[in-house]
mmCIF file of C-alpha atoms in Angstrom:
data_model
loop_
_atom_site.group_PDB
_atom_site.id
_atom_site.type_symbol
_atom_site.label_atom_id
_atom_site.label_comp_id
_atom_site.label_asym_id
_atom_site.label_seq_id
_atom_site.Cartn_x
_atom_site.Cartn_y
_atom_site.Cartn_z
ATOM 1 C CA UNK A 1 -62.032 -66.292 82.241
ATOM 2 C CA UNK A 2 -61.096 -67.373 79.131
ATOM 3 C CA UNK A 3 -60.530 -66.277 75.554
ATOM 4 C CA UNK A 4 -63.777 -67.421 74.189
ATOM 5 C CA UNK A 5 -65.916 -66.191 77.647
ATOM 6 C CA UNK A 6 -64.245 -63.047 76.595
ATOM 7 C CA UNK A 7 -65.101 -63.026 72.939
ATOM 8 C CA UNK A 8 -68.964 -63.471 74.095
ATOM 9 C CA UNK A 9 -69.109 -61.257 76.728
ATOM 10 C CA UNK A 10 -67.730 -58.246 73.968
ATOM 11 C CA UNK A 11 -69.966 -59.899 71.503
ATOM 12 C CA UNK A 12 -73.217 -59.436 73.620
ATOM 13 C CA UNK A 13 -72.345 -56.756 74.805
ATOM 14 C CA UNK A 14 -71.857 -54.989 71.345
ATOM 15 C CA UNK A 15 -75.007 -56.585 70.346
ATOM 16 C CA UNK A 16 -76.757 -54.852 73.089
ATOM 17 C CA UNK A 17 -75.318 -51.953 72.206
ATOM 18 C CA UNK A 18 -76.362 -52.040 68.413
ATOM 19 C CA UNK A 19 -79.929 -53.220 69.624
ATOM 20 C CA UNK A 20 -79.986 -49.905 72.027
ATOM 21 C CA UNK A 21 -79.225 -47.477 69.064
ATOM 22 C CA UNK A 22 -81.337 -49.107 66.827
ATOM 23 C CA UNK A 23 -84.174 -48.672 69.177
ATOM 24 C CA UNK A 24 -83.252 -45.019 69.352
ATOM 25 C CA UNK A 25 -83.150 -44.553 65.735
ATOM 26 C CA UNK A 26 -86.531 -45.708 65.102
ATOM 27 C CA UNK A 27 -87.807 -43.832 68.525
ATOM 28 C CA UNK A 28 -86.151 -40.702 66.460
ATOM 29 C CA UNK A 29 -87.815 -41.197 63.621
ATOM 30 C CA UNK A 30 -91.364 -42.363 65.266
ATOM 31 C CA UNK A 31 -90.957 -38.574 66.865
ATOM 32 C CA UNK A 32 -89.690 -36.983 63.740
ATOM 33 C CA UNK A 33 -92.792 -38.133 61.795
ATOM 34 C CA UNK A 34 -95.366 -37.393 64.150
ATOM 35 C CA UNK A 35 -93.907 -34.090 65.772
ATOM 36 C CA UNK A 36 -92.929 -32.791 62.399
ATOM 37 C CA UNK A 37 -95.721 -33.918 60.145
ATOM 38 C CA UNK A 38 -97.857 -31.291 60.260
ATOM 39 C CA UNK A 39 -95.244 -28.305 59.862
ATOM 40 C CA UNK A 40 -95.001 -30.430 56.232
ATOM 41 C CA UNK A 41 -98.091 -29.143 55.709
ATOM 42 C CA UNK A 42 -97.925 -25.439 56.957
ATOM 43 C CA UNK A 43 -94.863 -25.455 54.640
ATOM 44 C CA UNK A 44 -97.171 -26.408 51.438
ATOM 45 C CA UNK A 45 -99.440 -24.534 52.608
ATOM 46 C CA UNK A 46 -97.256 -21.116 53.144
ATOM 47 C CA UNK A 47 -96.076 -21.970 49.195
ATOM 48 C CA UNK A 48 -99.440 -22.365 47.994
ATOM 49 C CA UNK A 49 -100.037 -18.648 49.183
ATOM 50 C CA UNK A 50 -96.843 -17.459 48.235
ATOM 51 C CA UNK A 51 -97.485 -18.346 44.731
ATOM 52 C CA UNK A 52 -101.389 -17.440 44.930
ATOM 53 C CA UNK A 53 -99.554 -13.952 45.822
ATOM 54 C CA UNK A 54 -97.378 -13.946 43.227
ATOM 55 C CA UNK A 55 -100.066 -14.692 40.164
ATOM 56 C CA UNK A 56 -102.074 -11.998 41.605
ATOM 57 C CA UNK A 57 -99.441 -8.981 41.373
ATOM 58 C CA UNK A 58 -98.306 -10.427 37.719
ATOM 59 C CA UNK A 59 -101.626 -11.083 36.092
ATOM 60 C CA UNK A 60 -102.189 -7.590 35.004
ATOM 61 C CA UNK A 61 -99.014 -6.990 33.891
ATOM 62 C CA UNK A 62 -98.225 -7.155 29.442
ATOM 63 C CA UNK A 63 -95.648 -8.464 28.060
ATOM 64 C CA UNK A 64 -93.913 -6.732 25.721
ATOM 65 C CA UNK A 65 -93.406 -8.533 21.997
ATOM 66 C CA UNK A 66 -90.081 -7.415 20.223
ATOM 67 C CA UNK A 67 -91.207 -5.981 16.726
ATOM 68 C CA UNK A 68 -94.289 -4.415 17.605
ATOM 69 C CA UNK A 69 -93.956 -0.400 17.382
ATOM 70 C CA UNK A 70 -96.237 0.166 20.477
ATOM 71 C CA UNK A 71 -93.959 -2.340 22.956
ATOM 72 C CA UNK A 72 -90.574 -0.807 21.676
ATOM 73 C CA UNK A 73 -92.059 2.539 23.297
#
């Protein structure tokens, strides 16, 4: 075998190789976006409440301005 068999042989073969994890990659990714995309939305969903929550327990409560006798207490 020669030099330049050699050189082609490592060269498709490395080639292969970079073809293999590129297909993996975008596998990953095809399985990222479809196993994971609705959890995107139970996450905006879970904030949405969390801040509904939050304007609820604050709404009622004053806010004291510096200068006025009644707020200094």
């Amino acid at each position: 075998m020669s030099l330049r068999e050699s050189l082609n042989i490592s060269l498709s073969s490395g080639i292969e190789m970079l073809n293999k994890s590129f297909q993996f990659v975008t596998a990953l990714m095809g399985l990222h976006r479809t196993a994971f995309s609705s959890l995107r939305y139970v996450k905006a969903a879970a904030e949405y409440w969390r801040v509904c929550r939050a304007w609820h327990r604050t709404r009622e409560v004053k806010v004291l301005l510096p200068g006025v006798r009644r707020a200094e207490g």
